[in-house]
Amino acid sequence: MSSETTAAPAGPADAGAPAPLTVGFDLDMTLIDSRPGIRAAYLALSAETGTYIDADAAVSRLGPPLAEELAHWFPPGEVEAVADRYREIYPAYAIEPTRALPGAREAVEAVRELGGRTVVVTAKHEPNARLHLDHLGIRPDAVVGWLWAEAKAVALREHGAQVYVGDHVGDVRGARAAGAVSVAVATGPCPERELREAGADVVLPDLTALPAWLAGFARVRNP
């Protein structure tokens, strides 16, 4: 008789185990403070086109797609071409002045320490989003651009995100559309009350509070 033991076939023993933790993050005013760089890019665009842009007003309402902001300053027929030009000049003006928000790197690392994955889902032009993350040494597992509000649910579902972290009511709507827990940080244009009224499940002052919240969330998922 052979002394070999046959490994038990893979069965459904772990079928009820929760999926690996995946956390989505917004970019502007969630992970990074891009206001100084975006302001500089708008001023450069204004100088180049000869069209007045109130750059201070523009950076006070970051979140929605670029075309929505440019529509305040340019005729409808010009917005698409001007948006393309803005994206072209963006790296020269916006990457260097941008800084990581407090706790951003630690928040991404906290997910990794829990054995999870991170995905950045943003309305920003994806190549420029990647430039920001590379410059600041923030290394998510995936980056998806060009998605805003409910449309973010497409990427969140594709990556199996159980949590989405953002600063805008549009991020709350995206999380809810994806069936993910909406964690809002009050570091962007939307105050805590507005985020709660939009349906955020959790509102934190900033990302420095996220690792402790994630640890508790992981304990509940894996008691």
PDB file of C-alpha atoms in Angstrom:
ATOM      1  CA  MET A   1       0.000   0.000   0.000  1.00  0.00           C
ATOM      2  CA  SER A   2       1.369   3.392  -0.887  1.00  0.00           C
ATOM      3  CA  SER A   3       2.322   5.617   2.000  1.00  0.00           C
ATOM      4  CA  GLU A   4       1.381   8.730   0.023  1.00  0.00           C
ATOM      5  CA  THR A   5      -1.492  10.730   1.366  1.00  0.00           C
ATOM      6  CA  THR A   6      -3.874  12.302  -1.047  1.00  0.00           C
ATOM      7  CA  ALA A   7      -4.610  15.956  -0.514  1.00  0.00           C
ATOM      8  CA  ALA A   8      -8.222  16.654   0.212  1.00  0.00           C
ATOM      9  CA  PRO A   9      -9.946  18.134  -2.795  1.00  0.00           C
ATOM     10  CA  ALA A  10     -10.706  21.816  -2.685  1.00  0.00           C
ATOM     11  CA  GLY A  11     -14.178  22.138  -1.325  1.00  0.00           C
ATOM     12  CA  PRO A  12     -16.576  24.863  -0.370  1.00  0.00           C
ATOM     13  CA  ALA A  13     -15.192  25.169   3.157  1.00  0.00           C
ATOM     14  CA  ASP A  14     -14.255  28.800   2.536  1.00  0.00           C
ATOM     15  CA  ALA A  15     -17.210  29.557   0.325  1.00  0.00           C
ATOM     16  CA  GLY A  16     -18.735  31.723   3.024  1.00  0.00           C
ATOM     17  CA  ALA A  17     -15.535  33.671   3.684  1.00  0.00           C
ATOM     18  CA  PRO A  18     -15.719  37.361   2.801  1.00  0.00           C
ATOM     19  CA  ALA A  19     -13.987  38.556  -0.337  1.00  0.00           C
ATOM     20  CA  PRO A  20     -10.548  40.118   0.162  1.00  0.00           C
ATOM     21  CA  LEU A  21     -10.765  43.692   1.363  1.00  0.00           C
ATOM     22  CA  THR A  22     -10.731  46.245  -1.459  1.00  0.00           C
ATOM     23  CA  VAL A  23     -10.924  49.958  -0.723  1.00  0.00           C
ATOM     24  CA  GLY A  24     -11.481  52.644  -3.322  1.00  0.00           C
ATOM     25  CA  PHE A  25     -10.219  56.200  -2.951  1.00  0.00           C
ATOM     26  CA  ASP A  26     -11.060  59.432  -4.722  1.00  0.00           C
ATOM     27  CA  LEU A  27      -8.041  61.574  -5.641  1.00  0.00           C
ATOM     28  CA  ASP A  28      -8.454  65.377  -5.495  1.00  0.00           C
ATOM     29  CA  MET A  29      -8.988  66.619  -1.935  1.00  0.00           C
ATOM     30  CA  THR A  30      -9.186  63.045  -0.658  1.00  0.00           C
ATOM     31  CA  LEU A  31      -5.638  61.768  -1.187  1.00  0.00           C
ATOM     32  CA  ILE A  32      -4.051  64.945  -2.556  1.00  0.00           C
ATOM     33  CA  ASP A  33      -4.378  68.706  -2.188  1.00  0.00           C
ATOM     34  CA  SER A  34      -4.146  69.645  -5.840  1.00  0.00           C
ATOM     35  CA  ARG A  35      -5.513  73.173  -5.427  1.00  0.00           C
ATOM     36  CA  PRO A  36      -2.200  75.041  -5.858  1.00  0.00           C
ATOM     37  CA  GLY A  37      -1.331  73.111  -9.009  1.00  0.00           C
ATOM     38  CA  ILE A  38      -4.789  73.291 -10.533  1.00  0.00           C
ATOM     39  CA  ARG A  39      -4.912  77.017  -9.805  1.00  0.00           C
ATOM     40  CA  ALA A  40      -1.608  77.467 -11.641  1.00  0.00           C
ATOM     41  CA  ALA A  41      -2.886  75.425 -14.594  1.00  0.00           C
ATOM     42  CA  TYR A  42      -6.066  77.505 -14.829  1.00  0.00           C
ATOM     43  CA  LEU A  43      -4.069  80.743 -14.735  1.00  0.00           C
ATOM     44  CA  ALA A  44      -1.810  79.460 -17.516  1.00  0.00           C
ATOM     45  CA  LEU A  45      -4.847  78.442 -19.565  1.00  0.00           C
ATOM     46  CA  SER A  46      -6.401  81.861 -19.000  1.00  0.00           C
ATOM     47  CA  ALA A  47      -3.240  83.626 -20.149  1.00  0.00           C
ATOM     48  CA  GLU A  48      -2.958  81.414 -23.225  1.00  0.00           C
ATOM     49  CA  THR A  49      -6.594  81.766 -24.312  1.00  0.00           C
ATOM     50  CA  GLY A  50      -7.152  85.357 -23.237  1.00  0.00           C
ATOM     51  CA  THR A  51     -10.263  84.260 -21.350  1.00  0.00           C
ATOM     52  CA  TYR A  52     -10.741  85.248 -17.716  1.00  0.00           C
ATOM     53  CA  ILE A  53     -10.931  82.308 -15.279  1.00  0.00           C
ATOM     54  CA  ASP A  54     -11.428  82.892 -11.580  1.00  0.00           C
ATOM     55  CA  ALA A  55      -8.924  80.253 -10.529  1.00  0.00           C
ATOM     56  CA  ASP A  56      -9.633  80.706  -6.828  1.00  0.00           C
ATOM     57  CA  ALA A  57     -13.324  80.019  -7.383  1.00  0.00           C
ATOM     58  CA  ALA A  58     -12.516  77.039  -9.596  1.00  0.00           C
ATOM     59  CA  VAL A  59     -10.351  75.318  -7.000  1.00  0.00           C
ATOM     60  CA  SER A  60     -12.964  75.875  -4.300  1.00  0.00           C
ATOM     61  CA  ARG A  61     -15.304  73.421  -6.039  1.00  0.00           C
ATOM     62  CA  LEU A  62     -13.085  70.547  -7.143  1.00  0.00           C
ATOM     63  CA  GLY A  63     -14.752  67.207  -7.750  1.00  0.00           C
ATOM     64  CA  PRO A  64     -16.996  67.353 -10.823  1.00  0.00           C
ATOM     65  CA  PRO A  65     -15.582  66.786 -14.326  1.00  0.00           C
ATOM     66  CA  LEU A  66     -13.357  69.447 -15.851  1.00  0.00           C
ATOM     67  CA  ALA A  67     -15.916  70.335 -18.531  1.00  0.00           C
ATOM     68  CA  GLU A  68     -18.384  71.483 -15.878  1.00  0.00           C
ATOM     69  CA  GLU A  69     -15.897  74.034 -14.553  1.00  0.00           C
ATOM     70  CA  LEU A  70     -14.783  75.231 -17.981  1.00  0.00           C
ATOM     71  CA  ALA A  71     -18.421  75.807 -18.933  1.00  0.00           C
ATOM     72  CA  HIS A  72     -18.409  78.718 -16.478  1.00  0.00           C
ATOM     73  CA  TRP A  73     -15.786  80.502 -18.587  1.00  0.00           C
ATOM     74  CA  PHE A  74     -16.008  79.319 -22.199  1.00  0.00           C
ATOM     75  CA  PRO A  75     -18.831  79.012 -24.754  1.00  0.00           C
ATOM     76  CA  PRO A  76     -20.227  75.475 -25.111  1.00  0.00           C
ATOM     77  CA  GLY A  77     -18.632  74.983 -28.513  1.00  0.00           C
ATOM     78  CA  GLU A  78     -15.154  75.677 -27.140  1.00  0.00           C
ATOM     79  CA  VAL A  79     -15.225  73.609 -23.955  1.00  0.00           C
ATOM     80  CA  GLU A  80     -14.037  70.299 -25.432  1.00  0.00           C
ATOM     81  CA  ALA A  81     -11.022  71.799 -27.202  1.00  0.00           C
ATOM     82  CA  VAL A  82     -10.098  73.940 -24.202  1.00  0.00           C
ATOM     83  CA  ALA A  83     -10.381  70.915 -21.912  1.00  0.00           C
ATOM     84  CA  ASP A  84      -7.968  69.003 -24.146  1.00  0.00           C
ATOM     85  CA  ARG A  85      -5.519  71.911 -23.999  1.00  0.00           C
ATOM     86  CA  TYR A  86      -5.831  72.124 -20.211  1.00  0.00           C
ATOM     87  CA  ARG A  87      -4.966  68.436 -19.911  1.00  0.00           C
ATOM     88  CA  GLU A  88      -1.952  68.949 -22.170  1.00  0.00           C
ATOM     89  CA  ILE A  89      -0.462  71.756 -20.085  1.00  0.00           C
ATOM     90  CA  TYR A  90      -1.526  70.276 -16.748  1.00  0.00           C
ATOM     91  CA  PRO A  91       1.654  68.256 -16.039  1.00  0.00           C
ATOM     92  CA  ALA A  92       3.875  71.318 -16.465  1.00  0.00           C
ATOM     93  CA  TYR A  93       1.944  73.344 -13.887  1.00  0.00           C
ATOM     94  CA  ALA A  94       0.025  71.060 -11.537  1.00  0.00           C
ATOM     95  CA  ILE A  95       2.168  68.096 -10.524  1.00  0.00           C
ATOM     96  CA  GLU A  96       5.028  69.729  -8.634  1.00  0.00           C
ATOM     97  CA  PRO A  97       2.948  72.041  -6.358  1.00  0.00           C
ATOM     98  CA  THR A  98       0.521  69.292  -5.313  1.00  0.00           C
ATOM     99  CA  ARG A  99       0.954  67.696  -1.910  1.00  0.00           C
ATOM    100  CA  ALA A 100      -0.380  64.542  -0.279  1.00  0.00           C
ATOM    101  CA  LEU A 101      -3.063  65.255   2.286  1.00  0.00           C
ATOM    102  CA  PRO A 102      -2.345  64.241   5.894  1.00  0.00           C
ATOM    103  CA  GLY A 103      -2.641  60.488   6.327  1.00  0.00           C
ATOM    104  CA  ALA A 104      -2.893  59.698   2.604  1.00  0.00           C
ATOM    105  CA  ARG A 105       0.084  57.361   2.337  1.00  0.00           C
ATOM    106  CA  GLU A 106      -0.708  55.787   5.695  1.00  0.00           C
ATOM    107  CA  ALA A 107      -4.324  55.153   4.651  1.00  0.00           C
ATOM    108  CA  VAL A 108      -3.280  53.287   1.511  1.00  0.00           C
ATOM    109  CA  GLU A 109      -0.691  51.329   3.478  1.00  0.00           C
ATOM    110  CA  ALA A 110      -3.249  50.462   6.162  1.00  0.00           C
ATOM    111  CA  VAL A 111      -5.323  48.642   3.554  1.00  0.00           C
ATOM    112  CA  ARG A 112      -2.250  46.721   2.426  1.00  0.00           C
ATOM    113  CA  GLU A 113      -1.380  45.772   6.007  1.00  0.00           C
ATOM    114  CA  LEU A 114      -4.858  44.263   6.306  1.00  0.00           C
ATOM    115  CA  GLY A 115      -4.148  42.111   3.255  1.00  0.00           C
ATOM    116  CA  GLY A 116      -6.311  44.265   1.025  1.00  0.00           C
ATOM    117  CA  ARG A 117      -6.106  46.093  -2.295  1.00  0.00           C
ATOM    118  CA  THR A 118      -6.623  49.753  -3.175  1.00  0.00           C
ATOM    119  CA  VAL A 119      -8.038  51.379  -6.289  1.00  0.00           C
ATOM    120  CA  VAL A 120      -8.136  55.094  -7.025  1.00  0.00           C
ATOM    121  CA  VAL A 121     -11.299  56.055  -8.915  1.00  0.00           C
ATOM    122  CA  THR A 122     -11.344  59.680 -10.036  1.00  0.00           C
ATOM    123  CA  ALA A 123     -12.979  62.061 -12.493  1.00  0.00           C
ATOM    124  CA  LYS A 124      -9.499  63.287 -13.444  1.00  0.00           C
ATOM    125  CA  HIS A 125      -7.768  62.468 -16.732  1.00  0.00           C
ATOM    126  CA  GLU A 126      -6.209  59.117 -15.841  1.00  0.00           C
ATOM    127  CA  PRO A 127      -2.640  59.812 -17.088  1.00  0.00           C
ATOM    128  CA  ASN A 128      -2.506  62.989 -14.991  1.00  0.00           C
ATOM    129  CA  ALA A 129      -3.885  61.131 -11.978  1.00  0.00           C
ATOM    130  CA  ARG A 130      -1.069  58.602 -12.329  1.00  0.00           C
ATOM    131  CA  LEU A 131       1.503  61.408 -12.553  1.00  0.00           C
ATOM    132  CA  HIS A 132       0.279  62.789  -9.226  1.00  0.00           C
ATOM    133  CA  LEU A 133       0.399  59.426  -7.488  1.00  0.00           C
ATOM    134  CA  ASP A 134       3.844  58.549  -8.841  1.00  0.00           C
ATOM    135  CA  HIS A 135       5.233  61.959  -7.902  1.00  0.00           C
ATOM    136  CA  LEU A 136       3.956  61.651  -4.337  1.00  0.00           C
ATOM    137  CA  GLY A 137       4.867  57.998  -3.855  1.00  0.00           C
ATOM    138  CA  ILE A 138       1.289  56.880  -3.301  1.00  0.00           C
ATOM    139  CA  ARG A 139       0.980  53.430  -4.842  1.00  0.00           C
ATOM    140  CA  PRO A 140      -2.526  51.993  -5.221  1.00  0.00           C
ATOM    141  CA  ASP A 141      -3.042  48.659  -6.927  1.00  0.00           C
ATOM    142  CA  ALA A 142      -5.141  50.222  -9.696  1.00  0.00           C
ATOM    143  CA  VAL A 143      -6.109  53.651 -11.016  1.00  0.00           C
ATOM    144  CA  VAL A 144      -9.258  54.412 -13.002  1.00  0.00           C
ATOM    145  CA  GLY A 145      -9.977  57.882 -14.378  1.00  0.00           C
ATOM    146  CA  TRP A 146     -12.742  59.725 -16.195  1.00  0.00           C
ATOM    147  CA  LEU A 147     -15.522  58.620 -13.819  1.00  0.00           C
ATOM    148  CA  TRP A 148     -17.736  60.912 -11.777  1.00  0.00           C
ATOM    149  CA  ALA A 149     -20.494  60.364  -9.203  1.00  0.00           C
ATOM    150  CA  GLU A 150     -22.691  57.326  -9.996  1.00  0.00           C
ATOM    151  CA  ALA A 151     -20.433  56.380 -12.910  1.00  0.00           C
ATOM    152  CA  LYS A 152     -17.698  55.575 -10.372  1.00  0.00           C
ATOM    153  CA  ALA A 153     -19.777  52.537  -9.402  1.00  0.00           C
ATOM    154  CA  VAL A 154     -18.719  50.836 -12.651  1.00  0.00           C
ATOM    155  CA  ALA A 155     -15.060  50.689 -11.582  1.00  0.00           C
ATOM    156  CA  LEU A 156     -15.864  50.053  -7.925  1.00  0.00           C
ATOM    157  CA  ARG A 157     -17.950  47.005  -8.809  1.00  0.00           C
ATOM    158  CA  GLU A 158     -15.380  45.788 -11.327  1.00  0.00           C
ATOM    159  CA  HIS A 159     -12.673  45.852  -8.656  1.00  0.00           C
ATOM    160  CA  GLY A 160     -14.943  44.459  -5.940  1.00  0.00           C
ATOM    161  CA  ALA A 161     -14.572  47.471  -3.650  1.00  0.00           C
ATOM    162  CA  GLN A 162     -16.448  47.138  -0.370  1.00  0.00           C
ATOM    163  CA  VAL A 163     -15.511  50.681   0.730  1.00  0.00           C
ATOM    164  CA  TYR A 164     -15.138  53.941  -1.180  1.00  0.00           C
ATOM    165  CA  VAL A 165     -13.473  56.951   0.425  1.00  0.00           C
ATOM    166  CA  GLY A 166     -14.094  60.437  -0.947  1.00  0.00           C
ATOM    167  CA  ASP A 167     -14.608  64.076  -0.048  1.00  0.00           C
ATOM    168  CA  HIS A 168     -17.542  65.047  -2.261  1.00  0.00           C
ATOM    169  CA  VAL A 169     -21.254  64.246  -2.313  1.00  0.00           C
ATOM    170  CA  GLY A 170     -20.591  62.835  -5.786  1.00  0.00           C
ATOM    171  CA  ASP A 171     -18.288  60.282  -4.165  1.00  0.00           C
ATOM    172  CA  VAL A 172     -21.039  59.360  -1.728  1.00  0.00           C
ATOM    173  CA  ARG A 173     -23.402  58.785  -4.632  1.00  0.00           C
ATOM    174  CA  GLY A 174     -20.805  56.650  -6.398  1.00  0.00           C
ATOM    175  CA  ALA A 175     -20.262  54.481  -3.338  1.00  0.00           C
ATOM    176  CA  ARG A 176     -23.968  53.974  -2.801  1.00  0.00           C
ATOM    177  CA  ALA A 177     -24.532  53.116  -6.463  1.00  0.00           C
ATOM    178  CA  ALA A 178     -21.838  50.452  -6.131  1.00  0.00           C
ATOM    179  CA  GLY A 179     -23.280  49.027  -2.919  1.00  0.00           C
ATOM    180  CA  ALA A 180     -20.070  49.996  -1.106  1.00  0.00           C
ATOM    181  CA  VAL A 181     -19.706  51.571   2.334  1.00  0.00           C
ATOM    182  CA  SER A 182     -19.373  55.321   1.819  1.00  0.00           C
ATOM    183  CA  VAL A 183     -16.612  56.808   3.949  1.00  0.00           C
ATOM    184  CA  ALA A 184     -16.421  60.573   3.543  1.00  0.00           C
ATOM    185  CA  VAL A 185     -13.592  62.835   4.640  1.00  0.00           C
ATOM    186  CA  ALA A 186     -14.319  66.506   5.301  1.00  0.00           C
ATOM    187  CA  THR A 187     -11.209  67.743   3.495  1.00  0.00           C
ATOM    188  CA  GLY A 188     -12.862  68.967   0.296  1.00  0.00           C
ATOM    189  CA  PRO A 189     -15.588  71.423  -0.679  1.00  0.00           C
ATOM    190  CA  CYS A 190     -18.434  69.575   1.052  1.00  0.00           C
ATOM    191  CA  PRO A 191     -18.892  70.087   4.818  1.00  0.00           C
ATOM    192  CA  GLU A 192     -19.680  67.214   7.171  1.00  0.00           C
ATOM    193  CA  ARG A 193     -23.403  67.974   7.317  1.00  0.00           C
ATOM    194  CA  GLU A 194     -23.721  67.939   3.528  1.00  0.00           C
ATOM    195  CA  LEU A 195     -21.858  64.620   3.310  1.00  0.00           C
ATOM    196  CA  ARG A 196     -24.126  63.047   5.927  1.00  0.00           C
ATOM    197  CA  GLU A 197     -27.244  64.360   4.227  1.00  0.00           C
ATOM    198  CA  ALA A 198     -26.021  62.845   0.947  1.00  0.00           C
ATOM    199  CA  GLY A 199     -25.978  59.434   2.640  1.00  0.00           C
ATOM    200  CA  ALA A 200     -22.386  58.889   3.762  1.00  0.00           C
ATOM    201  CA  ASP A 201     -22.182  55.933   6.147  1.00  0.00           C
ATOM    202  CA  VAL A 202     -19.168  57.379   7.947  1.00  0.00           C
ATOM    203  CA  VAL A 203     -17.713  60.900   8.021  1.00  0.00           C
ATOM    204  CA  LEU A 204     -14.142  61.362   9.218  1.00  0.00           C
ATOM    205  CA  PRO A 205     -12.282  64.648   9.679  1.00  0.00           C
ATOM    206  CA  ASP A 206      -9.454  63.461   7.400  1.00  0.00           C
ATOM    207  CA  LEU A 207      -7.540  60.358   6.353  1.00  0.00           C
ATOM    208  CA  THR A 208      -5.512  60.205   9.553  1.00  0.00           C
ATOM    209  CA  ALA A 209      -8.604  58.645  11.141  1.00  0.00           C
ATOM    210  CA  LEU A 210      -9.055  56.016   8.440  1.00  0.00           C
ATOM    211  CA  PRO A 211      -6.607  53.282   9.598  1.00  0.00           C
ATOM    212  CA  ALA A 212      -8.375  52.910  12.967  1.00  0.00           C
ATOM    213  CA  TRP A 213     -11.778  52.816  11.263  1.00  0.00           C
ATOM    214  CA  LEU A 214     -10.524  50.238   8.753  1.00  0.00           C
ATOM    215  CA  ALA A 215      -9.171  48.030  11.525  1.00  0.00           C
ATOM    216  CA  GLY A 216     -12.614  47.964  13.133  1.00  0.00           C
ATOM    217  CA  PHE A 217     -14.297  47.349   9.786  1.00  0.00           C
ATOM    218  CA  ALA A 218     -11.958  44.425   9.110  1.00  0.00           C
ATOM    219  CA  ARG A 219     -12.700  42.901  12.527  1.00  0.00           C
ATOM    220  CA  VAL A 220     -16.420  42.983  11.815  1.00  0.00           C
ATOM    221  CA  ARG A 221     -15.891  41.370   8.405  1.00  0.00           C
ATOM    222  CA  ASN A 222     -13.617  38.690   9.843  1.00  0.00           C
ATOM    223  CA  PRO A 223     -14.786  38.089  13.420  1.00  0.00           C
TER     224      PRO A 223
END
